[in-house]
Coordinates of C-alpha atoms and ligand atoms in Angstrom, one line a residue:
X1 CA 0.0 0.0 0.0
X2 CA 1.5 3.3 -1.1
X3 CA 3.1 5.5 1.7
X4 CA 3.4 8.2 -0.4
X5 CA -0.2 9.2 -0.6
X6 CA -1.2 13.2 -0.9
X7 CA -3.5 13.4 2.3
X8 CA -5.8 15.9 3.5
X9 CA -4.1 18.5 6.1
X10 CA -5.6 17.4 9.7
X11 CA -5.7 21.1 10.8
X12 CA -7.7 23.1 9.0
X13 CA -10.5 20.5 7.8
X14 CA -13.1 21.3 9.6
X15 CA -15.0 24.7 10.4
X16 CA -15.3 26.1 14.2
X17 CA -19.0 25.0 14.1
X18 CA -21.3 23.6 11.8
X19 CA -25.4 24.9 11.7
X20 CA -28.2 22.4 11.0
X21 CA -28.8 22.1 7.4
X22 CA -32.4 23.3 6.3
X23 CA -34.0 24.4 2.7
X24 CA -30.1 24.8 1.2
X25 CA -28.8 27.6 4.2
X26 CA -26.7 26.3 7.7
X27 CA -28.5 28.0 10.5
X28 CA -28.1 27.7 14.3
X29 CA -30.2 25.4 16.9
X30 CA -33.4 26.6 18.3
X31 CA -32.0 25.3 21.5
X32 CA -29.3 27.6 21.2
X33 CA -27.1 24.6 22.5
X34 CA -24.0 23.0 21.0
X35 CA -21.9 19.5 21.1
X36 CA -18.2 19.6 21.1
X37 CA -16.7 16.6 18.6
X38 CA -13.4 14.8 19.9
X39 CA -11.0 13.5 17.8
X40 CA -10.9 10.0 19.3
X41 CA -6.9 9.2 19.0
X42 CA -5.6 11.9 20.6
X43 CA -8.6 13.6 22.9
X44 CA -8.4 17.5 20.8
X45 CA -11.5 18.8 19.9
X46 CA -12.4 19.0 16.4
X47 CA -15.5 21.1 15.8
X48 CA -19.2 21.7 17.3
X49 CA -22.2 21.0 15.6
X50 CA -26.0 22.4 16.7
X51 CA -27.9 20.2 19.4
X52 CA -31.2 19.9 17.3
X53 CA -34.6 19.6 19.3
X54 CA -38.5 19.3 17.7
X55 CA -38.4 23.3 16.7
X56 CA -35.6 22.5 14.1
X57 CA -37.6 18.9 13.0
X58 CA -40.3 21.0 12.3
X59 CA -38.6 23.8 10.0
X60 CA -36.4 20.9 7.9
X61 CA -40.0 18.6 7.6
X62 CA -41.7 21.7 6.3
X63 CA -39.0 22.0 3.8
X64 CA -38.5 18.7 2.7
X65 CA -42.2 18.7 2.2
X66 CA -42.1 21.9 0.5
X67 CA -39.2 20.4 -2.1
X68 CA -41.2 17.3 -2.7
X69 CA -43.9 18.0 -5.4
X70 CA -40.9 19.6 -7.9
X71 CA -38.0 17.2 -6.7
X72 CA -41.0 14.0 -7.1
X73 CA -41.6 14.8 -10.3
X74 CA -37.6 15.6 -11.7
X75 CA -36.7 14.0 -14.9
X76 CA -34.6 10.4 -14.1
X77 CA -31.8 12.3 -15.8
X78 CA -31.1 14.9 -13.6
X79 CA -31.7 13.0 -10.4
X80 CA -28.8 10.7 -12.5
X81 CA -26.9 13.6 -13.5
X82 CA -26.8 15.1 -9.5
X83 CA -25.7 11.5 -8.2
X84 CA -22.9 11.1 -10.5
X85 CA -21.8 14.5 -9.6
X86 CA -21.6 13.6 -5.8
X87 CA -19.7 10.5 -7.1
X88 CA -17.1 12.2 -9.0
X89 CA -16.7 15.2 -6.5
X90 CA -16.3 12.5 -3.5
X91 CA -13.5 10.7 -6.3
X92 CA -11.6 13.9 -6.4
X93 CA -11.4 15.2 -3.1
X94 CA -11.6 11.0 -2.0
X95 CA -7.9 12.0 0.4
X96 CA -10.0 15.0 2.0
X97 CA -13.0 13.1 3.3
X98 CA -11.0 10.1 4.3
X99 CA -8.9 12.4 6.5
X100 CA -12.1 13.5 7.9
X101 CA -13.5 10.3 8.7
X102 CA -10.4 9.0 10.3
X103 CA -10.0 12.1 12.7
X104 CA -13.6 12.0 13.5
X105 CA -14.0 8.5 13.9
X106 CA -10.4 7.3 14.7
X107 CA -10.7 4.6 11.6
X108 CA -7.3 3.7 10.1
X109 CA -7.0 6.0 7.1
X110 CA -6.1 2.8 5.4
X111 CA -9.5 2.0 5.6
X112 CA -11.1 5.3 4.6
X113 CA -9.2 5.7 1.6
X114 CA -10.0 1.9 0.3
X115 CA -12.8 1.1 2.2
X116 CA -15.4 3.6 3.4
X117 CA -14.6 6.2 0.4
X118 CA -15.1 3.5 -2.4
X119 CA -17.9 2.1 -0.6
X120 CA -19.7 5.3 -0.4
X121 CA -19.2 6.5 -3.7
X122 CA -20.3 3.2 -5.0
X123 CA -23.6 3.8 -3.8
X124 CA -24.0 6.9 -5.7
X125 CA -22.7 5.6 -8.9
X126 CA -25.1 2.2 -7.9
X127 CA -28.1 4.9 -7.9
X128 CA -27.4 7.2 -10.3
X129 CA -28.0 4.7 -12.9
X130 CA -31.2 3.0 -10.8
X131 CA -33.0 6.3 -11.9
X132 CA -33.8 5.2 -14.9
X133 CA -35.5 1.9 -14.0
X134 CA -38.2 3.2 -11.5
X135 CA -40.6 2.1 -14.1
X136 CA -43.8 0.1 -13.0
X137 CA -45.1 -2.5 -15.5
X138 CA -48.0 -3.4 -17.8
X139 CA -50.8 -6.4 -17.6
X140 CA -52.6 -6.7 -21.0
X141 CA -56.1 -8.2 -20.0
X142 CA -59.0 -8.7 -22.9
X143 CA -61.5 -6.3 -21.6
X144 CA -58.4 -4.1 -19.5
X145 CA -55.1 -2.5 -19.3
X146 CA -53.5 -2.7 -16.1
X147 CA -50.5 -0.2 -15.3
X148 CA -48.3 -0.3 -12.2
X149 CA -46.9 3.4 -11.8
X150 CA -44.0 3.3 -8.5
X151 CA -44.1 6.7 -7.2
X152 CA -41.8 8.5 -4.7
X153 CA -43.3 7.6 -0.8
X154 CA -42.4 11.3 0.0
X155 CA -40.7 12.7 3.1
X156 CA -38.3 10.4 4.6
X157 CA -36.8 10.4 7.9
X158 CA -33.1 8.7 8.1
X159 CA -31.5 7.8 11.5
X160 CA -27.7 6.8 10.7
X161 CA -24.7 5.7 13.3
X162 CA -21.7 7.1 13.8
X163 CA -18.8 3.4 13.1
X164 CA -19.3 4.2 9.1
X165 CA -21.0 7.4 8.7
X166 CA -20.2 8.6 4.7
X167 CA -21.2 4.9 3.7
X168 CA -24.1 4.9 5.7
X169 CA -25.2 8.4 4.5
X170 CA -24.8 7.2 0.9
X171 CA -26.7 4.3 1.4
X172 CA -29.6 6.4 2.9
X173 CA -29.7 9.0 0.5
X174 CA -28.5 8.0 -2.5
X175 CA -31.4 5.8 -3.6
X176 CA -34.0 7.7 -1.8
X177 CA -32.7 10.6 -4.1
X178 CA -32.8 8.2 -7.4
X179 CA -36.7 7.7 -6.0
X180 CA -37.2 11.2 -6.5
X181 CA -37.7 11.3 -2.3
X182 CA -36.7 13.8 0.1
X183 CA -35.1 13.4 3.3
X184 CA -34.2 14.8 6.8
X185 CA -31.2 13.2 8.0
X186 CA -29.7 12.5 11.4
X187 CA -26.6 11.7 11.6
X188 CA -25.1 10.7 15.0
X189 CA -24.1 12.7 17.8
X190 CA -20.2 11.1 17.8
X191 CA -19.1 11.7 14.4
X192 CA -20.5 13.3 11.5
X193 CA -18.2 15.9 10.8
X194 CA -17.4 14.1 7.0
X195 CA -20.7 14.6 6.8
X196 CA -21.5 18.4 7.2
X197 CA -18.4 18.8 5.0
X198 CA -20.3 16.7 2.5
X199 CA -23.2 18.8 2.6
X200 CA -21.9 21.9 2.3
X201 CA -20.1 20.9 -0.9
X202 CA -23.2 19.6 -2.4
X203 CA -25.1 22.3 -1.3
X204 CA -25.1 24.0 -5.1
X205 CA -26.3 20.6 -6.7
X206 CA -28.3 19.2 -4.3
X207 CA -31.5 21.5 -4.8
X208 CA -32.2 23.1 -1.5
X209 CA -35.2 21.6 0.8
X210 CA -34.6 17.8 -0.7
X211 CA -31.9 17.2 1.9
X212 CA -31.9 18.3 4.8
X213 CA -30.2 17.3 8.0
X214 CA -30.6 17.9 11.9
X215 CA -27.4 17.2 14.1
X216 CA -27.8 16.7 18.1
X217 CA -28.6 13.8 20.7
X218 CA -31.4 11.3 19.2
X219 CA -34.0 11.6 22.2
X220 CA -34.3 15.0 21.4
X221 CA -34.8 14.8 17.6
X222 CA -36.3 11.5 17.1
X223 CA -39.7 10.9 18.1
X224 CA -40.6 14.5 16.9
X225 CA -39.1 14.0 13.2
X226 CA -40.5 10.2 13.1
X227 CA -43.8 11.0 14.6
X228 CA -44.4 14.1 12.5
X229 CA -47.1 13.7 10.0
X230 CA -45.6 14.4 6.8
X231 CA -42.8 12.2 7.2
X232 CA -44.1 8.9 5.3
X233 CA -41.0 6.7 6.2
X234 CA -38.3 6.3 8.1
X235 CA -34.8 4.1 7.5
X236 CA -32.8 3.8 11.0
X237 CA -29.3 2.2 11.3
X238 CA -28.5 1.5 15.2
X239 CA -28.9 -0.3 18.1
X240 CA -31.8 -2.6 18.6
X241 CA -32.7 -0.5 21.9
X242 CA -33.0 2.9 19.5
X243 CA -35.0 0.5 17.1
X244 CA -37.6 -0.7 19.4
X245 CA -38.1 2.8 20.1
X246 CA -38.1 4.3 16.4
X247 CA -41.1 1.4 15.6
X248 CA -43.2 2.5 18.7
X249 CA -42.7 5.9 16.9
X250 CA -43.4 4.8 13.3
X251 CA -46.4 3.1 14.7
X252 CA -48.0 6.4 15.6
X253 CA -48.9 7.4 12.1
X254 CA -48.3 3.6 10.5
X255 CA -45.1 4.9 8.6
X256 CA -43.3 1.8 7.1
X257 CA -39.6 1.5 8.5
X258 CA -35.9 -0.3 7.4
X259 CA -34.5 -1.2 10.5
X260 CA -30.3 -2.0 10.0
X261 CA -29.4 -3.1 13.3
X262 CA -26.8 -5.2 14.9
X263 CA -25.2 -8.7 14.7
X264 CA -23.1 -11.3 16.4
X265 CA -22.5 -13.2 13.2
X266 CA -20.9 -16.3 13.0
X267 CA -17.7 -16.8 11.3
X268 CA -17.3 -20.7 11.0
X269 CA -14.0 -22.3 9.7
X270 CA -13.8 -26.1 9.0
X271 CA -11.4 -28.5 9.0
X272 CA -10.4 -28.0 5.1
X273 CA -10.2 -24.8 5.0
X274 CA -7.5 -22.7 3.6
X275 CA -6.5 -22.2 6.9
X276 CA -4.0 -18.8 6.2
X277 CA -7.1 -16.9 4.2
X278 CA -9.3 -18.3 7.0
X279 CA -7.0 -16.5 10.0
X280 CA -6.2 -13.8 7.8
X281 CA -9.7 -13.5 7.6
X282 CA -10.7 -14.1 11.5
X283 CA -8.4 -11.2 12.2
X284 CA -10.0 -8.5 9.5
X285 CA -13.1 -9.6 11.3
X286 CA -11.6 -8.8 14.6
X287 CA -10.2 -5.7 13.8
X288 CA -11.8 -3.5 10.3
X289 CA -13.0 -0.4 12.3
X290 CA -12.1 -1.5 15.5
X291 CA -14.8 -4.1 15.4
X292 CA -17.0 -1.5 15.4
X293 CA -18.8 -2.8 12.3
X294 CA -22.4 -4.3 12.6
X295 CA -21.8 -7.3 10.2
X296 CA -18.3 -8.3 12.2
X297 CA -17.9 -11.9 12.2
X298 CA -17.3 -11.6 16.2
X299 CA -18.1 -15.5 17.2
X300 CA -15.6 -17.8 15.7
X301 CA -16.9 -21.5 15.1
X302 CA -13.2 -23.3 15.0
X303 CA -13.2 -26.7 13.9
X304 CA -11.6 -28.8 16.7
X305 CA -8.9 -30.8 14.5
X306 CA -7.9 -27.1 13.5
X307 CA -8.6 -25.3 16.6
X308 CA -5.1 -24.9 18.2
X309 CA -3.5 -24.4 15.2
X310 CA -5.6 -21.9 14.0
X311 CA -5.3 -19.8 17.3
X312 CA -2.0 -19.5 16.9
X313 CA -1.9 -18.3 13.5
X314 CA -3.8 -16.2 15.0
X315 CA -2.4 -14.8 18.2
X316 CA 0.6 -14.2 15.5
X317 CA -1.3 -12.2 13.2
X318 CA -2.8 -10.0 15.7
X319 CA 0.2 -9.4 18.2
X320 CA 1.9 -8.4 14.6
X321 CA -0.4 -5.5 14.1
X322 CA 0.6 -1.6 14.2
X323 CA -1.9 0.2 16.3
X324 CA -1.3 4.1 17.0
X325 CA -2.2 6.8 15.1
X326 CA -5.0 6.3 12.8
X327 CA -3.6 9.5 10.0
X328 CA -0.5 7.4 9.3
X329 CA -1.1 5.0 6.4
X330 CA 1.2 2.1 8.3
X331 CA -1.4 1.8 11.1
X332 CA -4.1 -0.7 11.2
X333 CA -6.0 -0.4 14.0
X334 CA -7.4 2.7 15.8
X335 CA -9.1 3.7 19.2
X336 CA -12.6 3.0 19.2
X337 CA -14.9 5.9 18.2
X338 CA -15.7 7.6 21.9
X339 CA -14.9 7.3 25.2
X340 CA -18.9 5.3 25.9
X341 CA -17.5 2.6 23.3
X342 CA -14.0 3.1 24.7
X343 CA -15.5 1.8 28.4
X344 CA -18.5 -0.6 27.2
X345 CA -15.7 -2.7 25.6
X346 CA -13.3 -3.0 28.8
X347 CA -16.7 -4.0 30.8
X348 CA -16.9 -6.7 28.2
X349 CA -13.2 -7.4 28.2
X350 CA -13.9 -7.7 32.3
X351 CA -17.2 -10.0 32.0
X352 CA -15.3 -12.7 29.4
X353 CA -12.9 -13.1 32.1
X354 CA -15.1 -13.2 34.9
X355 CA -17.3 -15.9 32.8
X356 CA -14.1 -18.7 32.9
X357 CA -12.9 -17.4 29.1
X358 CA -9.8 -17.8 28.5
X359 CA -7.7 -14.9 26.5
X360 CA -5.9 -15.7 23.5
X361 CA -4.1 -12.4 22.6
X362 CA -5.4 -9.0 23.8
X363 CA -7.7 -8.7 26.8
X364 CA -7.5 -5.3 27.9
X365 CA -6.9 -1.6 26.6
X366 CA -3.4 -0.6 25.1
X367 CA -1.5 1.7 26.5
X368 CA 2.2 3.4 26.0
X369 CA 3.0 6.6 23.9
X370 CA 0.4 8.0 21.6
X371 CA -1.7 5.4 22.8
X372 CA -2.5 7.1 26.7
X373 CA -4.1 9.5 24.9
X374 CA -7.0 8.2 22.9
X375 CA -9.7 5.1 23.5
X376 CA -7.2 2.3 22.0
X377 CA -8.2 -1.6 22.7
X378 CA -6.2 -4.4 22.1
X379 CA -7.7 -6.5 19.7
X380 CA -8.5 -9.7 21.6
X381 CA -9.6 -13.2 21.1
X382 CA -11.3 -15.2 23.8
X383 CA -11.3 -18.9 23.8
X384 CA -13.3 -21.6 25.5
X385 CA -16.5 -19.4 24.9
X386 CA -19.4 -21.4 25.2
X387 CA -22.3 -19.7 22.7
X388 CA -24.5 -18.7 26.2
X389 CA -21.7 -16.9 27.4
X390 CA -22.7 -13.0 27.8
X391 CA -19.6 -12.7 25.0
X392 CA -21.2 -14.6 22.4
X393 CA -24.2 -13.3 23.3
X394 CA -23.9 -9.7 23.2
X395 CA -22.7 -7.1 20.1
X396 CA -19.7 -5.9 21.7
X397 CA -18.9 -3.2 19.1
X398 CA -15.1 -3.2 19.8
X399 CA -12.1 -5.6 18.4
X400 CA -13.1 -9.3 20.7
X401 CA -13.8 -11.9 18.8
X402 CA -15.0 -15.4 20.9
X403 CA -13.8 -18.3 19.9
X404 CA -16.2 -21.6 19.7
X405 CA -14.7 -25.2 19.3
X406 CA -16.9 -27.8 16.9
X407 CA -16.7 -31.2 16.3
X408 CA -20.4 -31.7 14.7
X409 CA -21.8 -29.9 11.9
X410 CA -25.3 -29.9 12.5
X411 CA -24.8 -29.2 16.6
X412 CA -22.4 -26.3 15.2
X413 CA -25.5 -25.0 12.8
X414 CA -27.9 -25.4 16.2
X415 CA -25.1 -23.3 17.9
X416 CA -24.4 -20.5 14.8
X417 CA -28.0 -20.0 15.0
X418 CA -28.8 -20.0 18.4
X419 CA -29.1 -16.1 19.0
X420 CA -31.4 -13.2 18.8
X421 CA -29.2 -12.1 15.6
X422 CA -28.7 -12.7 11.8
X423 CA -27.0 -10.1 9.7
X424 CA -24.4 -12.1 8.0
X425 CA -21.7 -14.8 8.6
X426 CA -18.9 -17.0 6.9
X427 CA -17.8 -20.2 6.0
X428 CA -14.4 -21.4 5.1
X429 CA -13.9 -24.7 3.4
X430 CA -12.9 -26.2 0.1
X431 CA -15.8 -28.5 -0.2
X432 CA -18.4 -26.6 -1.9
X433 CA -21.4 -28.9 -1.4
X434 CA -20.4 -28.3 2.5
X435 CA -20.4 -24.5 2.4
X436 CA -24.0 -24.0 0.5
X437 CA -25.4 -26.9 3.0
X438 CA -23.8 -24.8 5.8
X439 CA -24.5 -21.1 3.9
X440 CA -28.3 -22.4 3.4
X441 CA -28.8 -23.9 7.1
X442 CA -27.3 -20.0 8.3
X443 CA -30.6 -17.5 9.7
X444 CA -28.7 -14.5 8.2
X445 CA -28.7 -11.8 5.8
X446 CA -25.4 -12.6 4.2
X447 CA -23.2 -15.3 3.9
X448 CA -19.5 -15.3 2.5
X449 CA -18.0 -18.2 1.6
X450 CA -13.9 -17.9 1.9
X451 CA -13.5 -14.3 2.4
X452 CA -15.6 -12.1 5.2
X453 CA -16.0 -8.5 4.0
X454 CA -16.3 -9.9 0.6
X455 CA -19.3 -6.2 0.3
X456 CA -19.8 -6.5 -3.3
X457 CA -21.8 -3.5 -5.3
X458 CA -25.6 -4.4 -5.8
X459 CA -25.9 -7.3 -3.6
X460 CA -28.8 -6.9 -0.5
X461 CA -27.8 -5.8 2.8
X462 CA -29.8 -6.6 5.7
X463 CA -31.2 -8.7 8.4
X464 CA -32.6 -11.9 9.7
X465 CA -34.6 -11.9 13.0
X466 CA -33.3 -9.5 15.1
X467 CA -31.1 -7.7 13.1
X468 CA -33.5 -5.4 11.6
X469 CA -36.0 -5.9 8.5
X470 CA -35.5 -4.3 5.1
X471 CA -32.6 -4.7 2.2
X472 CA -30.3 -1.7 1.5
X473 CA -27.1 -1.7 -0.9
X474 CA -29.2 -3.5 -3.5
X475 CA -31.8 -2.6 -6.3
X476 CA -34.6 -4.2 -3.8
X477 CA -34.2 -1.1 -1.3
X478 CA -35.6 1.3 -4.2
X479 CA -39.1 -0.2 -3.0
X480 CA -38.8 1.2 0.4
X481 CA -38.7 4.2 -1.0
X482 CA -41.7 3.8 -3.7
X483 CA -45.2 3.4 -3.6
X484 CA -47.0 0.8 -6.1
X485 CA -50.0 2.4 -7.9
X486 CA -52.1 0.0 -9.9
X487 CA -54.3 2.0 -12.6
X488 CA -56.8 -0.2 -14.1
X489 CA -58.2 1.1 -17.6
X490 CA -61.5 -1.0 -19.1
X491 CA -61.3 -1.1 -22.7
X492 CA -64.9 -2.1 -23.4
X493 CA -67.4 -0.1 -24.6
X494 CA -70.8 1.3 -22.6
X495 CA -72.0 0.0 -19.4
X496 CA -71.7 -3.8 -17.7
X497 CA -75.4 -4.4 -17.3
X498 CA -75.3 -5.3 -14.1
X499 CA -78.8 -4.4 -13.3
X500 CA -80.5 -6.6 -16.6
X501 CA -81.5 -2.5 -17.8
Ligands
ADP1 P1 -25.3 3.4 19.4 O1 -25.7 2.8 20.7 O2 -24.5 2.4 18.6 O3 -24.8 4.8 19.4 P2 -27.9 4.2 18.6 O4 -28.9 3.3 18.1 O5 -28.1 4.8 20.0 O6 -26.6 3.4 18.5 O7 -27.6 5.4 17.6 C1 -27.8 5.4 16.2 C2 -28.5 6.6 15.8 O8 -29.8 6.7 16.5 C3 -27.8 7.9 16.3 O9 -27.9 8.9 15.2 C4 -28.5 8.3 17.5 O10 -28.4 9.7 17.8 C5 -29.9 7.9 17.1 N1 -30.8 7.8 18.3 C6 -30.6 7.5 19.6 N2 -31.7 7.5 20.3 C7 -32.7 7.8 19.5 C8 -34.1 8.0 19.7 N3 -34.7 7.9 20.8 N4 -34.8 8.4 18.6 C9 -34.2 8.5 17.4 N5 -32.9 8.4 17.2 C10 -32.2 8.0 18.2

């Protein structure tokens, strides 16, 4: 990976303060209140964006609503022509926003630049051409036409995270703007600072009032914007927690919801398996964004003829990893995003102990030099984890893994299954009837088979069970954001005579 790499200047990427963004203009906060943004590696502050309450969800619903009828009806080739835009201004300032994302989120810039940056822009080049095939379809009957029109839903209301925030963005608003929707966007409290950077250099192509977004705490923001009754749908990415409480909101006015919410995915490596690709695999799992990724393969079914070996690989793989700061390209792990992640993470670290795991590399937070100042974790791999353990159990959100031994296939399935989750999972092994008996027996929204992470443009993104409802990333989630019409049109002449007149 090149070292030479023209990057964005850390100092002077950000503004003092950032407004909320409503109709095209940045204003200020009715609540008159700000929240201070933390670089997560090194504790400085970075910026302060508005503190939004139900006074600001108001003004940036009335002007969504108010962009709607004109934005609804756009031709397909300017809604294409504006996401291709965004897609080749993100390509040529791609070192900028990378820099941005790492200092506000504290991701390797490694993976900004050839991760989050290509995934995001993907989803605008994805769209831009989607456009064009909103159409409905045509049933020729003897005595009828039928015509399915698909027509924008209207205002939608996105909730997005703070572990991935330009991808997620682009997901949320890149085919809602294909739809011909508009949108008010919340982006999270932690880190969103790519994000208002984003805005305000789309600002003169994005046509004003068809996005708008609303910064500060979710409590304070989000029953009013999903309640309101001119929003007509809402798209959240979060916790399950957040999600029970968005679908008491939606339920208010029956809006329909996409719920993206967590996993504890299983990662499951036989006994044939390429067993280098497999660890080098385990380990990506472990630590791409600190493990702060929903679809992290974070319980690790090990074959037991492999088991020992594999660990090892492991523990070597791991301990060989630079961690430190997350600007330089040579680093490869960060510090988690804030200092709530930073301590939720040692409590789990503390309970996989306390439960009789045993730690195969890791186990607590990482300390010395650059790393005393910011939320740094060593990534860690528990073994002897038994799948009820509160470990296995739990989205931990940080870079712990839990190691499962298997002798038996189908008491291994029972096992892989055997929680409240299902986002995705992997298999690794060179028998291929095995991994589509093993892919097809998985409750989950994805499966890889030989390669975790293998996010490829186009294919569906979503959940099983508890993991949320709804497919993103993929041509499917352009329905959430349509409405099906059906316009019937008799071709026969005069009336039925239904009445014998
Ligand atoms: P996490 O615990 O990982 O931060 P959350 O689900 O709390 O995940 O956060 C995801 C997004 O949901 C953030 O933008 C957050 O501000 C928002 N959020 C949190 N609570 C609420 C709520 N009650 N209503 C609407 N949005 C919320």
């Amino acid at each position: 990976m090149s070292q030479t790499l023209k990057l964005g200047q850390p100092s002077n990427m950000f503004q003092d303060e950032y407004g909320h963004l409503i109709n095209g203009e940045w204003v200020s906060s009715a609540s008159g209140e700000v929240i201070d943004m933390i670089n997560p590696a090194t504790g400085e502050h970075l910026s302060k964006i508005q503190s939004g309450n139900a006074a600001d969800v108001q003004r940036a619903v009335a002007a969504a609503k108010a962009a709607f009828p004109a934005w609804s009806k756009s031709s397909a080739s300017q809604r294409q022509e504006i996401l291709f835009e965004i897609a080749s201004r993100l390509k040529a300032r791609i070192n900028d926003y990378a820099m941005m994302e790492t200092l506000d989120n504290g991701k390797p810039i490694r993976e900004s630049m050839f991760f989050d940056m290509p995934t995001a822009i993907g989803q605008f080049e994805t769209f831009a051409g989607a456009a064009y095939t909103l159409q409905g379809e045509t049933h020729a009957y003897e005595d009828a036409l039928g015509i399915v029109h698909r027509e924008p839903i209207g205002v939608c209301a996105q909730i997005i995270p703070w572990n991935v925030p330009m991808i997620m963005m682009a997901c949320k608003i890149a085919p809602a703007l294909a739809a011909g929707c508009t949108v008010v966007l919340k982006p999270a409290e932690t880190v969103c600072l790519s994000l208002m950077e984003f805005f305000k250099e789309m600002n003169d192509i994005i046509p004003a009032g068809v996005v708008n977004v609303i910064t500060g705490y979710g409590p304070n923001i989000g029953e009013a914007l999903v309640t309101h009754p001119d929003v007509r749908k809402v798209a959240f990415t979060g916790s399950r927690p957040t999600a029970q409480k968005i679908i008491q909101y939606a339920s208010q006015n029956i809006i329909p919801q996409t719920m993206e919410l967590g996993g504890k995915s299983a990662n499951i490596v036989c006994e044939d398996a390429d067993l280098d690709a497999a660890v080098e695999g385990a380990a990506m799992s472990t630590i791409l964004n600190k493990g702060e990724v929903c679809l992290a393969g974070s319980r690790l079914f090990l074959h037991d003829k492999i088991h020992d070996e594999f660990l090892d690989k492991l523990k070597g793989v791991l301990s060989g990893l630079r961690q430190g700061d997350p600007t330089d390209m040579a680093t490869h792990i960060g510090p988690q995003a804030s200092s709530m992640q930073y301590e939720k993470v040692q409590k789990y670290l503390d309970i996989g102990k306390n439960e009789g795991a045993s730690v195969v590399v890791g186990g607590s937070k990482a300390t010395g030099g650059i790393l005393d100042n910011g939320y740094f974790i060593q990534p860690t791999i528990f073994a002897d984890v038994a799948n009820d353990m509160t470990i296995a159990r739990d989205e931990i959100f940080g870079p712990v893994t839990s190691a499962i031994r298997w002798k038996d296939e189908g008491d291994m399935l029972e096992q892989a299954n055997n929680t409240v989750y299902g986002l995705a999972g992997g298999v690794w092994t060179r028998d291929i009837s095995r991994a589509h008996r093993i892919a097809q027996s998985l409750e989950t929204g994805t499966v890889w088979i030989n390669r975790y992470y293998n996010l490829k443009p186009g294919m569906p993104l979503g959940g099983y069970k508890q993991s949320g409802f709804g497919r993103e990333f993929g041509h499917e989630v352009l329905n959430h954001y349509t409405l099906t019409k059906s316009v019937v049109v008799n071709l026969q002449e005069g009336k039925i005579g239904a009445f014998d007149q």
